[in-house]
PDB file of C-alpha atoms in Angstrom:
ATOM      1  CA  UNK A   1      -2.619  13.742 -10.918  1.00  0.00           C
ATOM      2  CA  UNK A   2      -4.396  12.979  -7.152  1.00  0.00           C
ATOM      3  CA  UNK A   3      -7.658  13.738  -9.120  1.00  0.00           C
ATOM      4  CA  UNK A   4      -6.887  11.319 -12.265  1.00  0.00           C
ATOM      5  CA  UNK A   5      -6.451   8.864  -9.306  1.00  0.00           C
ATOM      6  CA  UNK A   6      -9.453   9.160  -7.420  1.00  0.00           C
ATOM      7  CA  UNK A   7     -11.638   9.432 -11.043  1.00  0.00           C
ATOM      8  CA  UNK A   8     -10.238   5.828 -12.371  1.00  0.00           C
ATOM      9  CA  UNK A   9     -10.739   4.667  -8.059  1.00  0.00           C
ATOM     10  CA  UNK A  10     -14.270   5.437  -8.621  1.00  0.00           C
ATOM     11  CA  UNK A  11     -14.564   4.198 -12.039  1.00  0.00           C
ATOM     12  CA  UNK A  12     -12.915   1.419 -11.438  1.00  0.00           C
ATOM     13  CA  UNK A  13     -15.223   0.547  -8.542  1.00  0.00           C
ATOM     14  CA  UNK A  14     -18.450   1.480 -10.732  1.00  0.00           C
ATOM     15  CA  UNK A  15     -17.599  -0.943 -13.528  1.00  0.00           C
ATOM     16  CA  UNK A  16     -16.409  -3.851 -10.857  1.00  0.00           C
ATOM     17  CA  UNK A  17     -19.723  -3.495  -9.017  1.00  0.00           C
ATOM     18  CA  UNK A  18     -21.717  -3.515 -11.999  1.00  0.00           C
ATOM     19  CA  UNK A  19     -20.252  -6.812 -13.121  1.00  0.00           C
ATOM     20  CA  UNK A  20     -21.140  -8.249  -9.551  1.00  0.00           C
ATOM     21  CA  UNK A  21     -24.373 -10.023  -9.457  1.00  0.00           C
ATOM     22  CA  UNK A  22     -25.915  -8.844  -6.457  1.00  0.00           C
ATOM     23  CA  UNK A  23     -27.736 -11.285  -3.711  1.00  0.00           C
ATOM     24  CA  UNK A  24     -29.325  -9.122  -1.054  1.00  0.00           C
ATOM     25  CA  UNK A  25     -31.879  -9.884   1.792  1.00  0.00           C
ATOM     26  CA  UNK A  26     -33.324  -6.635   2.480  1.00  0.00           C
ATOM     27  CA  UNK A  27     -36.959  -5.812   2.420  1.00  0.00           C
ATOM     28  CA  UNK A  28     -38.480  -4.728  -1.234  1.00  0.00           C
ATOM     29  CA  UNK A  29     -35.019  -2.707  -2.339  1.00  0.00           C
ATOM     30  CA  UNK A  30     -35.875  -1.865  -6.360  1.00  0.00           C
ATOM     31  CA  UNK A  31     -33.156  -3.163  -7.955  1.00  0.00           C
ATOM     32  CA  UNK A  32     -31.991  -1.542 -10.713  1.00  0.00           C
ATOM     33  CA  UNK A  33     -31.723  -4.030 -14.251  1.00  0.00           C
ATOM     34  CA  UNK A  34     -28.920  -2.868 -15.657  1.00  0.00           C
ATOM     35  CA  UNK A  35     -26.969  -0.526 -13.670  1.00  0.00           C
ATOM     36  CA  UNK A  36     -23.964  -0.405 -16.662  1.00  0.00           C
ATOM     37  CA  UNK A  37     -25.981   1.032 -18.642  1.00  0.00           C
ATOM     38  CA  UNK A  38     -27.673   3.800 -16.363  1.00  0.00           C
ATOM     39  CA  UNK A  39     -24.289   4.634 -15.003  1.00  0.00           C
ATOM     40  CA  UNK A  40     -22.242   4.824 -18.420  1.00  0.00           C
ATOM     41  CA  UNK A  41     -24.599   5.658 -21.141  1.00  0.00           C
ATOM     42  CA  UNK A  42     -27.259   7.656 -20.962  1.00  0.00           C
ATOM     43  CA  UNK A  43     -26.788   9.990 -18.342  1.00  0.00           C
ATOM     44  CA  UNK A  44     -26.554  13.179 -19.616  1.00  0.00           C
ATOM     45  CA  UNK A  45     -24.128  15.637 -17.665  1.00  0.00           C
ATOM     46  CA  UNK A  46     -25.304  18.861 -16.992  1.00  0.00           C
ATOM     47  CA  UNK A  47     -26.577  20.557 -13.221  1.00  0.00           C
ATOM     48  CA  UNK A  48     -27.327  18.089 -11.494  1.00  0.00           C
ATOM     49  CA  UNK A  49     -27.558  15.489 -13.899  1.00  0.00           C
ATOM     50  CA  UNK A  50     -24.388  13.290 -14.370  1.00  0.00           C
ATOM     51  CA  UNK A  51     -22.536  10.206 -12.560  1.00  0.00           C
ATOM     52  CA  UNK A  52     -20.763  11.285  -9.608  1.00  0.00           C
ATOM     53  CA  UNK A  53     -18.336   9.163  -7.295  1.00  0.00           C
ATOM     54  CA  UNK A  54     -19.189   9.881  -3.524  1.00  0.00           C
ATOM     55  CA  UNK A  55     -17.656   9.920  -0.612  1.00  0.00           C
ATOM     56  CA  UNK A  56     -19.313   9.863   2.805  1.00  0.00           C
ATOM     57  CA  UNK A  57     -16.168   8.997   5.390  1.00  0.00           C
ATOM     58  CA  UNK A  58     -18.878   8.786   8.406  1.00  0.00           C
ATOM     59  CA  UNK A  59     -20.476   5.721   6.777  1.00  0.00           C
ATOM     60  CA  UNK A  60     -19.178   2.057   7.605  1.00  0.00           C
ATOM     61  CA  UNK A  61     -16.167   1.204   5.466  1.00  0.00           C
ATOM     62  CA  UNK A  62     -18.216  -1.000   3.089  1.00  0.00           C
ATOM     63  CA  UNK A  63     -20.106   2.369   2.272  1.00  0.00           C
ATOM     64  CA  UNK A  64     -17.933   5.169   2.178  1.00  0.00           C
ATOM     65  CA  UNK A  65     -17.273   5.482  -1.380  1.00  0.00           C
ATOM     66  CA  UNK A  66     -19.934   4.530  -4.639  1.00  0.00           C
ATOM     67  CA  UNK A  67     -21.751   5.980  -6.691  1.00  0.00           C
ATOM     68  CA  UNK A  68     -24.499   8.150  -7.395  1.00  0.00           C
ATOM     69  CA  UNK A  69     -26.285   8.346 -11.211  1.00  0.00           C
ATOM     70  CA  UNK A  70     -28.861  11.683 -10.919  1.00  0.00           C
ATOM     71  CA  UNK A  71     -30.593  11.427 -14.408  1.00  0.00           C
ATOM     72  CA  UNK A  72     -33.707  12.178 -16.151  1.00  0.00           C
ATOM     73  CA  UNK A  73     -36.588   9.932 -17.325  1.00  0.00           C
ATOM     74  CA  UNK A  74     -39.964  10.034 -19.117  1.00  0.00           C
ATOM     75  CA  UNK A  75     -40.009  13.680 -17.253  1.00  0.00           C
ATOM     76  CA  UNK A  76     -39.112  12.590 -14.159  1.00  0.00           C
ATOM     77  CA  UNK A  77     -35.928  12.985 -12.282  1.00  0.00           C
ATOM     78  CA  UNK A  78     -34.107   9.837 -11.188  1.00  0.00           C
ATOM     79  CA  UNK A  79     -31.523   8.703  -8.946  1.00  0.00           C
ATOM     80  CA  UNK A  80     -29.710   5.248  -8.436  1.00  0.00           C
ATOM     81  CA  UNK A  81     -27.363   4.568  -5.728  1.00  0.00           C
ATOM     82  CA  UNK A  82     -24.242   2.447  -6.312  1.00  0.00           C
ATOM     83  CA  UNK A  83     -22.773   0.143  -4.094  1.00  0.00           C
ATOM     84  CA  UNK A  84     -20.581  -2.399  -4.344  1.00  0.00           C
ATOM     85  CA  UNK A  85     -23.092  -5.516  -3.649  1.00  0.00           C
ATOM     86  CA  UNK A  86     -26.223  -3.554  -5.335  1.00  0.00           C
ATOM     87  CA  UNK A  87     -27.893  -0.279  -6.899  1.00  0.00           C
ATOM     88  CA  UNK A  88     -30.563   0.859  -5.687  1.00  0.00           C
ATOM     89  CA  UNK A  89     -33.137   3.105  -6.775  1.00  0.00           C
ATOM     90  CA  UNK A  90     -33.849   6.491  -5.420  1.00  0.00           C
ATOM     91  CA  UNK A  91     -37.391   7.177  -3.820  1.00  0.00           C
ATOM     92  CA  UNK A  92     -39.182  10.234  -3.811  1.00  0.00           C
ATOM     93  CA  UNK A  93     -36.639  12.181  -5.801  1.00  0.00           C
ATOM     94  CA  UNK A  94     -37.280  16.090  -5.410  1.00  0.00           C
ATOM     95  CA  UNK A  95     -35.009  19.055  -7.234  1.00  0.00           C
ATOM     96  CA  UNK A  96     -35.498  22.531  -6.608  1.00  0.00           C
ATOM     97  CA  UNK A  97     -33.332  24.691  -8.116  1.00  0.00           C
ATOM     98  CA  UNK A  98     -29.512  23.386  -7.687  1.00  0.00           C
ATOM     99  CA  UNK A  99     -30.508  20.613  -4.802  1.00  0.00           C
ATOM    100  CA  UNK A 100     -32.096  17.275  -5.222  1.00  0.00           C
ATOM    101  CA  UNK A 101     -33.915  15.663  -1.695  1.00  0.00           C
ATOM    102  CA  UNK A 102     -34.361  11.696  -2.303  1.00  0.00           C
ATOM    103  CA  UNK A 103     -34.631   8.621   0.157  1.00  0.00           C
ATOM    104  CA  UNK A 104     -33.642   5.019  -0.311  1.00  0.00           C
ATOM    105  CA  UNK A 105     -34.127   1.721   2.012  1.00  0.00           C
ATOM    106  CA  UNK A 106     -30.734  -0.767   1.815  1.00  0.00           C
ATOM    107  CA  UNK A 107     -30.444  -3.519   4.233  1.00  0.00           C
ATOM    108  CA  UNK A 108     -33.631  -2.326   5.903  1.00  0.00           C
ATOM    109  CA  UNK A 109     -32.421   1.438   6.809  1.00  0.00           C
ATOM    110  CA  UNK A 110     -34.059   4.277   5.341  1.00  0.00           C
ATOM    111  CA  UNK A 111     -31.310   7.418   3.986  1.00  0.00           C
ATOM    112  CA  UNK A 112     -32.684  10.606   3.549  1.00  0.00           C
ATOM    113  CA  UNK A 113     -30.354  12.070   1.112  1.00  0.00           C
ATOM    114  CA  UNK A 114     -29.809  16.277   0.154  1.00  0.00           C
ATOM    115  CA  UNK A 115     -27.074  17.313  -2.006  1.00  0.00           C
ATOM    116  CA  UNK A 116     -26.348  20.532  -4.080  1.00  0.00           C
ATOM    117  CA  UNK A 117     -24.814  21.009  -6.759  1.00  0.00           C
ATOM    118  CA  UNK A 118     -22.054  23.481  -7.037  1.00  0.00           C
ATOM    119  CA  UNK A 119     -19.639  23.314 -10.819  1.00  0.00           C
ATOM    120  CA  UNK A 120     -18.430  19.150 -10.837  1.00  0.00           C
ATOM    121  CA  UNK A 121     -19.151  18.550  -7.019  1.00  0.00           C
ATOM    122  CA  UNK A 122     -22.336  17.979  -4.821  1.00  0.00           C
ATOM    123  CA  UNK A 123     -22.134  18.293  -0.791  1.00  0.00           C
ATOM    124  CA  UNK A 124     -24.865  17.656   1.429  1.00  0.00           C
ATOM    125  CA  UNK A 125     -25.795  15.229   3.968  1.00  0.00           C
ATOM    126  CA  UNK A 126     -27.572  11.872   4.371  1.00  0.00           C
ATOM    127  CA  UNK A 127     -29.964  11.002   7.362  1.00  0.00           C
ATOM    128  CA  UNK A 128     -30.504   7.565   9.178  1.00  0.00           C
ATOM    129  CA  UNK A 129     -31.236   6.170  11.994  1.00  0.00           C
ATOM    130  CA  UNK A 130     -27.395   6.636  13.157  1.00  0.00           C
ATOM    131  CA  UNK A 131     -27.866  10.751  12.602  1.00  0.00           C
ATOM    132  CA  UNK A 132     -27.068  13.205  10.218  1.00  0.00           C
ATOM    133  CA  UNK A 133     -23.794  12.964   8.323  1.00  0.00           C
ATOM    134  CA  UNK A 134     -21.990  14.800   5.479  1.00  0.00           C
ATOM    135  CA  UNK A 135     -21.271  13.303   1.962  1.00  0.00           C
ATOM    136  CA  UNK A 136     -19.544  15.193  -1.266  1.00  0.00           C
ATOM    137  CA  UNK A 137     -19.398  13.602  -4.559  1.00  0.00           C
ATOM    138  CA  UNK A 138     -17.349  14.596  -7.675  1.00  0.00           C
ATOM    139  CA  UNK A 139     -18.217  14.219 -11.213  1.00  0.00           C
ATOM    140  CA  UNK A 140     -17.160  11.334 -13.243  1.00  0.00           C
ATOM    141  CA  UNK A 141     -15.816  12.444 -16.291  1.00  0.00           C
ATOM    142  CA  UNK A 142     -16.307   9.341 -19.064  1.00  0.00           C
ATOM    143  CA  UNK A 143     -13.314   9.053 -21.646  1.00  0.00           C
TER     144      UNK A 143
END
């Protein structure tokens, strides 16, 4: 029941932030188009690949919880970042075996993220300026 909870949480914040139209003055973020249809559609789940809600309770409040879309395209793996203001593109995206390495610049800090993959969860940690700090995300399961 706790899990049902924290799945329609997370969705719920996916689909709100989607709908937001985001005004940001960061330095040359890549903005992702359409983020509703990246994060519902056509992600495939399997591995790695899926939309996972995160959860990284070291990060400012604003930040703690969004959303992560690991997917594949043209050959290439891809990864887009959810906020609630923005999404945000995934640089450098790197997956050996059952981890994926990737950085992305928001609001003029550069994350260096590593997660693996274990079943419906991903744990790992994300590097800024600030340090190194944990994160875990769970699989959102679409109805």
């Amino acid at each position: 029941m706790e899990d049902m909870r924290v799945i329609k949480k997370n969705l719920f914040a996916l689909l709100a932030g989607a709908l937001l139209v985001p005004t940001l003055s960061v330095a040359n973020p890549t903005i992702v188009d359409d983020p509703f249809e990246i994060m519902v559609s056509s992600v495939q789940e399997n591995g790695l690949h899926g939309r996972w809600g995160y959860t990284a309770e070291s990060a400012p409040e604003q930040y703690r919880r969004g959303g992560l879309a690991i997917f594949e395209e043209n050959g290439q793996n891809k990864v887009v970042v959810k906020f609630e203001e923005a999404d945000v593109f995934g640089q450098n995206v790197k997956v050996s075996g059952s981890t994926i390495r990737f950085k992305f610049t928001y609001e003029g800090v550069t994350f260096d993220v590593e997660l693996t993959v274990k079943g419906d969860t991903l744990n790992g940690t994300y590097t800024s300026t600030d340090g190194t700090f944990g994160i875990k995300a769970d699989r959102l399961k679409v109805m």
